[in-house]
XYZ file of C-alpha atoms in Angstrom:
315
model
C 0.011 -0.002 0.161
C 1.435 3.557 -1.031
C 1.120 6.810 0.536
C 1.002 10.132 -1.170
C 3.671 12.599 0.126
C 5.568 15.819 -0.811
C 8.988 15.773 -2.639
C 11.204 18.368 -4.066
C 12.453 17.127 -7.369
C 14.169 18.034 -10.494
C 13.717 16.937 -13.973
C 16.933 18.414 -15.681
C 20.413 19.415 -14.251
C 20.793 22.924 -13.481
C 20.682 25.414 -10.558
C 18.210 26.020 -7.798
C 15.604 27.293 -10.220
C 15.009 23.873 -11.594
C 13.695 22.487 -8.429
C 10.036 22.021 -8.102
C 7.723 20.893 -5.334
C 5.398 17.928 -6.272
C 3.415 14.965 -4.686
C 4.523 11.472 -5.190
C 3.464 7.953 -4.146
C 5.715 6.387 -1.531
C 5.706 2.646 -1.407
C 5.848 0.415 1.633
C 9.350 -0.510 2.940
C 10.698 -3.812 1.366
C 13.002 -6.218 2.997
C 15.874 -4.686 4.814
C 14.141 -1.170 4.645
C 12.409 1.410 6.782
C 10.216 4.102 5.907
C 11.211 7.442 7.692
C 8.940 10.470 8.154
C 11.494 13.108 7.714
C 11.430 16.151 10.065
C 14.696 17.729 9.306
C 16.945 17.617 6.139
C 20.474 18.776 6.025
C 21.564 20.956 2.856
C 24.957 20.543 1.612
C 27.430 21.773 -0.948
C 27.128 18.153 -2.458
C 23.501 19.039 -3.205
C 24.742 21.908 -5.407
C 27.109 19.806 -7.239
C 24.445 16.895 -7.577
C 21.957 19.502 -9.021
C 24.516 20.728 -11.465
C 25.141 17.155 -12.811
C 28.798 17.014 -11.325
C 28.030 13.426 -10.063
C 26.363 12.115 -13.031
C 23.166 10.082 -12.271
C 19.888 10.022 -13.788
C 16.915 12.601 -13.986
C 14.355 13.124 -12.561
C 15.963 13.061 -9.145
C 15.724 14.179 -5.565
C 18.497 15.899 -3.500
C 19.316 15.624 0.081
C 22.097 13.114 1.745
C 20.921 13.263 5.494
C 17.930 13.768 7.412
C 16.425 13.097 10.960
C 12.971 12.161 11.542
C 10.574 9.252 12.882
C 10.194 5.604 11.521
C 6.899 5.330 9.906
C 7.008 1.691 8.666
C 9.436 -1.407 8.823
C 10.024 -3.788 6.223
C 10.860 -7.490 6.710
C 14.147 -8.836 7.936
C 14.626 -5.669 9.979
C 15.611 -5.863 13.470
C 16.239 -2.957 16.039
C 13.583 -0.478 14.653
C 9.913 0.032 15.075
C 7.431 2.629 14.181
C 7.881 5.893 16.269
C 11.442 5.363 16.796
C 13.468 8.562 16.478
C 16.286 8.159 13.967
C 18.813 9.960 11.646
C 20.033 8.526 8.341
C 22.198 9.047 5.525
C 21.959 8.127 1.797
C 20.172 9.794 -1.142
C 16.991 11.576 -2.097
C 16.221 13.068 1.389
C 14.217 16.236 0.181
C 11.094 14.554 0.793
C 8.489 14.142 3.488
C 8.650 10.278 3.479
C 11.661 8.270 2.545
C 12.220 4.769 2.184
C 15.874 3.865 3.533
C 18.069 0.960 3.909
C 17.958 -0.063 7.343
C 21.776 -0.203 7.737
C 21.770 3.595 6.822
C 19.765 4.287 9.781
C 20.755 5.067 13.461
C 18.719 5.860 16.419
C 18.829 9.261 17.507
C 20.006 9.722 21.067
C 17.540 11.543 23.146
C 19.842 14.234 24.137
C 20.566 15.114 20.533
C 17.960 17.471 19.009
C 16.522 16.216 15.708
C 18.093 19.314 13.739
C 21.501 18.612 15.227
C 21.278 14.913 14.280
C 20.212 15.697 10.775
C 23.313 17.606 9.932
C 25.789 14.948 11.419
C 25.964 12.439 8.626
C 27.617 14.669 5.841
C 29.453 17.573 7.638
C 30.447 16.013 10.894
C 31.393 12.506 9.554
C 33.309 14.140 6.783
C 35.333 16.299 9.387
C 35.834 13.283 11.600
C 37.030 11.010 8.625
C 39.515 13.716 7.549
C 40.830 14.334 10.950
C 41.227 10.513 11.758
C 43.052 10.038 8.495
C 45.352 12.594 9.296
C 45.930 11.065 12.674
C 45.214 14.212 14.430
C 45.530 13.880 18.100
C 47.264 15.000 21.355
C 49.837 17.442 20.796
C 49.172 18.324 17.184
C 48.647 22.021 16.109
C 46.280 21.687 13.334
C 45.659 24.339 10.601
C 42.099 24.134 9.371
C 41.394 25.984 6.061
C 37.516 27.090 6.079
C 36.920 26.582 9.729
C 33.660 28.383 10.049
C 31.415 26.483 7.662
C 29.360 23.261 8.284
C 32.324 20.767 7.858
C 34.686 23.420 9.516
C 32.491 24.063 12.602
C 32.320 20.257 13.336
C 36.057 19.624 12.550
C 37.062 22.372 15.020
C 35.234 20.573 17.719
C 36.219 16.995 16.771
C 39.890 18.145 16.654
C 39.754 19.551 20.047
C 38.057 16.406 21.311
C 41.093 14.469 19.837
C 43.413 16.595 21.910
C 44.775 18.951 19.227
C 44.916 22.612 19.217
C 43.172 24.283 16.168
C 44.133 27.362 14.073
C 41.084 28.091 11.807
C 41.114 30.192 8.916
C 37.926 32.368 8.319
C 36.816 35.935 7.424
C 37.019 38.278 10.252
C 33.489 38.435 10.885
C 33.540 34.881 11.801
C 36.716 35.030 14.271
C 34.640 35.577 17.536
C 32.530 32.546 16.389
C 35.667 30.397 15.949
C 37.001 31.626 19.452
C 33.801 30.548 21.089
C 34.366 27.022 19.517
C 37.849 26.947 20.932
C 39.996 27.634 17.783
C 42.610 30.303 17.203
C 41.123 32.359 14.198
C 43.378 33.831 11.331
C 41.893 35.695 8.312
C 42.334 33.753 4.952
C 43.724 35.511 1.911
C 47.109 37.445 1.743
C 49.336 37.389 4.631
C 47.776 34.103 5.720
C 51.184 32.263 6.115
C 52.639 35.247 8.085
C 49.665 35.516 10.415
C 49.928 31.816 11.162
C 53.735 31.929 11.689
C 53.047 34.853 14.228
C 51.035 32.489 16.323
C 53.615 29.983 16.418
C 55.365 31.713 19.277
C 52.375 31.047 21.587
C 51.509 27.595 20.072
C 54.069 25.475 18.144
C 54.569 24.986 14.438
C 51.722 23.600 12.511
C 52.087 19.751 12.361
C 48.971 18.887 10.169
C 46.675 20.721 7.867
C 43.278 19.827 6.806
C 42.097 21.726 3.864
C 38.146 22.219 3.635
C 38.525 24.967 0.734
C 40.933 23.347 -1.886
C 41.815 26.595 -3.656
C 45.366 27.209 -5.239
C 45.940 29.620 -2.322
C 45.155 27.160 0.547
C 47.330 24.552 -1.229
C 50.149 27.004 -1.373
C 49.804 28.041 2.142
C 49.802 24.443 3.159
C 53.072 23.767 1.213
C 54.792 26.862 2.525
C 53.796 26.041 6.191
C 54.677 22.377 6.111
C 57.717 22.961 3.833
C 60.136 20.035 3.631
C 58.057 17.867 6.096
C 55.469 17.602 3.434
C 57.794 17.091 0.548
C 59.556 14.279 2.380
C 56.448 12.636 4.033
C 56.452 8.911 4.345
C 53.527 7.499 2.106
C 53.264 4.663 4.565
C 52.649 6.984 7.510
C 49.488 9.181 8.180
C 49.459 12.192 5.884
C 50.429 15.711 7.095
C 47.827 17.279 4.884
C 44.426 16.176 3.897
C 41.856 18.251 1.791
C 38.159 17.147 1.008
C 38.312 19.313 -2.297
C 41.187 17.587 -4.203
C 42.569 18.770 -7.649
C 45.655 18.024 -9.757
C 47.280 20.980 -7.807
C 46.686 19.431 -4.297
C 47.695 16.049 -5.450
C 51.005 17.295 -7.034
C 51.805 19.049 -3.731
C 51.369 15.723 -1.728
C 48.064 16.495 -0.092
C 45.861 13.545 0.419
C 42.136 13.866 -0.887
C 40.724 10.245 -0.492
C 38.399 10.875 2.473
C 35.838 8.327 3.193
C 33.108 9.155 5.662
C 31.322 6.039 5.672
C 31.149 4.453 9.227
C 31.774 7.739 11.079
C 28.132 8.453 11.893
C 28.388 6.459 14.979
C 31.309 8.340 16.173
C 30.064 11.799 15.680
C 26.684 10.884 17.273
C 28.460 9.815 20.263
C 30.407 13.107 20.416
C 27.162 15.066 20.098
C 25.619 12.738 22.689
C 28.589 13.576 25.077
C 28.119 17.330 24.507
C 31.446 17.667 22.693
C 30.087 18.346 19.277
C 27.268 21.068 18.425
C 26.784 22.341 14.880
C 25.555 25.873 14.512
C 22.312 25.913 12.331
C 22.389 29.260 10.749
C 19.328 29.213 8.479
C 16.268 27.092 8.588
C 13.857 26.901 5.392
C 10.433 24.973 5.122
C 10.890 21.950 2.628
C 8.992 23.971 0.083
C 11.730 26.626 -0.200
C 14.376 24.199 -0.747
C 15.448 26.245 -3.681
C 16.162 29.224 -1.459
C 18.259 27.000 0.795
C 20.224 25.733 -1.887
C 20.829 29.238 -3.194
C 22.234 30.269 0.219
C 24.422 27.237 0.275
C 25.673 27.678 -3.175
C 26.840 31.342 -2.283
C 29.243 29.675 0.049
C 29.205 32.145 2.953
C 26.620 30.560 5.285
C 28.012 29.900 8.702
C 27.431 26.483 10.172
C 24.608 24.440 8.351
C 21.437 25.267 6.528
C 18.349 22.884 7.022
C 14.990 22.151 5.662
C 12.153 21.715 8.068
C 9.405 19.183 7.245
C 5.798 19.463 8.251
C 4.304 16.312 9.796
C 2.776 14.026 7.137
C -0.367 13.905 8.953
């Protein structure tokens, strides 16, 4: 038996203007699946790329890689979930009121973690966690984090501190107080970045590891200059000294690793959130029907923290 529900879909690749709100028939969950009534959906730069056709795929399509909601129905061969369970999930096609999801992509939402917090963990926070673990960031490290005030960056600052590192984060001056509040030492990106970081080293120590969430030629050049010979002579069998989530020929030629795999990190970031060591700022909230406006804001690249869509109850 199917249920009629709301979806935001696109029939062709393009910009936010191609998104449209429609009704759809949502099937009962099959074996190994659960159906989730979404309450909050995270909006990410990956949605902008997906809509532009950067990931390929077929049209028509539906954006959205993460959401939190309530289990609405459970398929056969599924254990551990029942209707009414509060959950968070990752996958594809989350910009809809009802989603049929693989049960192994679903996690129970800890009661102490609000739905909108849980909804933004699977992509940004899990990516941050994975990049930091890949770089073996830990006690005694001084981490330079390029792009520290965005969704991934905000999470990365907190995860790095939880791992025992000290964090220097780049951001516009308008976001420096925000980064200080998270526990990072801010520096302005752009010309003079390297000198500004080196000026801090008297009170800290030399930067030992870099995570680049921006991936411009300028951030690559700054990373190379700060790590210098250590990066050039890095042992490929050891954890990398520099990791980026925005790889390019320029970054790879510099020896910066870009193979970040966030699968499997959701449990870890949920635990950090449950312990009170990870809280992602939600800068903007839009109703599901205004998904295009939310995407425009994310595409602009200046939103601090995360942008979410709020989904009304199906009933």
